[in-house]
GROMACS .gro file of C-alpha atoms in nm:
model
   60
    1UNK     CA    1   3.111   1.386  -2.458
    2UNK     CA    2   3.236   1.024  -2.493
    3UNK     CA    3   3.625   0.918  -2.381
    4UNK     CA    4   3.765   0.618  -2.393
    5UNK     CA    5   3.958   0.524  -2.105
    6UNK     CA    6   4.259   0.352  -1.988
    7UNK     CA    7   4.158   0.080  -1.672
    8UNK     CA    8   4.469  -0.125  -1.748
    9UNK     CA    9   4.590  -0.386  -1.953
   10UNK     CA   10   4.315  -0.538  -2.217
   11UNK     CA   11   4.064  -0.290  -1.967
   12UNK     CA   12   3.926  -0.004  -2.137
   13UNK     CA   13   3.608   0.210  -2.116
   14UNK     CA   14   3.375   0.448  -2.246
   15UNK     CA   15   3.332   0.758  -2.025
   16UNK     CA   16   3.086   1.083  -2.024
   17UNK     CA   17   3.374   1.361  -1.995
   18UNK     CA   18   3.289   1.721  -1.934
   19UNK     CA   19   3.297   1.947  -2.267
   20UNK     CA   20   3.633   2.119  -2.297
   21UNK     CA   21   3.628   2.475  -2.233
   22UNK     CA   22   3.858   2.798  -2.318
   23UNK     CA   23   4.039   2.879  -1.965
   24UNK     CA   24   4.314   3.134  -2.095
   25UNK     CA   25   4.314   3.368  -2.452
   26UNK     CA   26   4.541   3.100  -2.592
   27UNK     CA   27   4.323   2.828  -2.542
   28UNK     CA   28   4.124   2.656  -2.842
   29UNK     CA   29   3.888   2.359  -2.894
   30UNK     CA   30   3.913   2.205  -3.183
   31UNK     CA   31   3.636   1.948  -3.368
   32UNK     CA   32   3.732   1.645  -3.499
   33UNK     CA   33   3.641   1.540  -3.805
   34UNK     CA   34   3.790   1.197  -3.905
   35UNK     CA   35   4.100   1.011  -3.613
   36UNK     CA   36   4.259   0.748  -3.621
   37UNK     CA   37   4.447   0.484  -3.356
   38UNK     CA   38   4.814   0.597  -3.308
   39UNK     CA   39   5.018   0.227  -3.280
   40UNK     CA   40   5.137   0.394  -2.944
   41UNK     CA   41   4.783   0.347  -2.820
   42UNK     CA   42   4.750   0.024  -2.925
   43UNK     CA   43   5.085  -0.092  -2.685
   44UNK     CA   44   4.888   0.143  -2.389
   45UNK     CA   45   4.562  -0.069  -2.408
   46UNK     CA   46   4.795  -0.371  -2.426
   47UNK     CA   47   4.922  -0.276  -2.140
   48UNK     CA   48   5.321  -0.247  -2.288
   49UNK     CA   49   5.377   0.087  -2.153
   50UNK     CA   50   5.356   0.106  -1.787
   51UNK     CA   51   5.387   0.479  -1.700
   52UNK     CA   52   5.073   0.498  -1.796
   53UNK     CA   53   4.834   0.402  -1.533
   54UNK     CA   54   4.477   0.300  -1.494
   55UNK     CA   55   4.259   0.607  -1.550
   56UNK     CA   56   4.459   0.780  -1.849
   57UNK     CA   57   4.314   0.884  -2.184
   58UNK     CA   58   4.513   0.703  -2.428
   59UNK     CA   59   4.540   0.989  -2.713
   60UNK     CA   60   4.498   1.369  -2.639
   0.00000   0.00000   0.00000
């Protein structure tokens, strides 16, 4: 599946990710039907929030 991903300020990428899968009985995956961008994101890809680092998923 597609991520997009956090390679630092104005840097961002799409990514093949692995499928999420159940590990413990309280576990779920869940399918998205419609998202949108959370304005927190937005400051991430900006680069305005610096504890998150180069690598992250902005979202989840």
């Amino acid at each position: 599946m597609k991520a997009l991903v956090y390679n630092g300020p104005g840097q961002k990428d799409w990514v093949e990710k692995n499928r999420p899968a159940i590990r413990k009985p309280t576990d779920v995956i869940v399918r998205i039907t419609r998202t949108t961008i959370c304005g927190t994101d937005l400051h991430i890809l900006k680069g305005d929030v610096p504890t998150v680092t180069p690598g992250a998923d902005p979202g989840p």
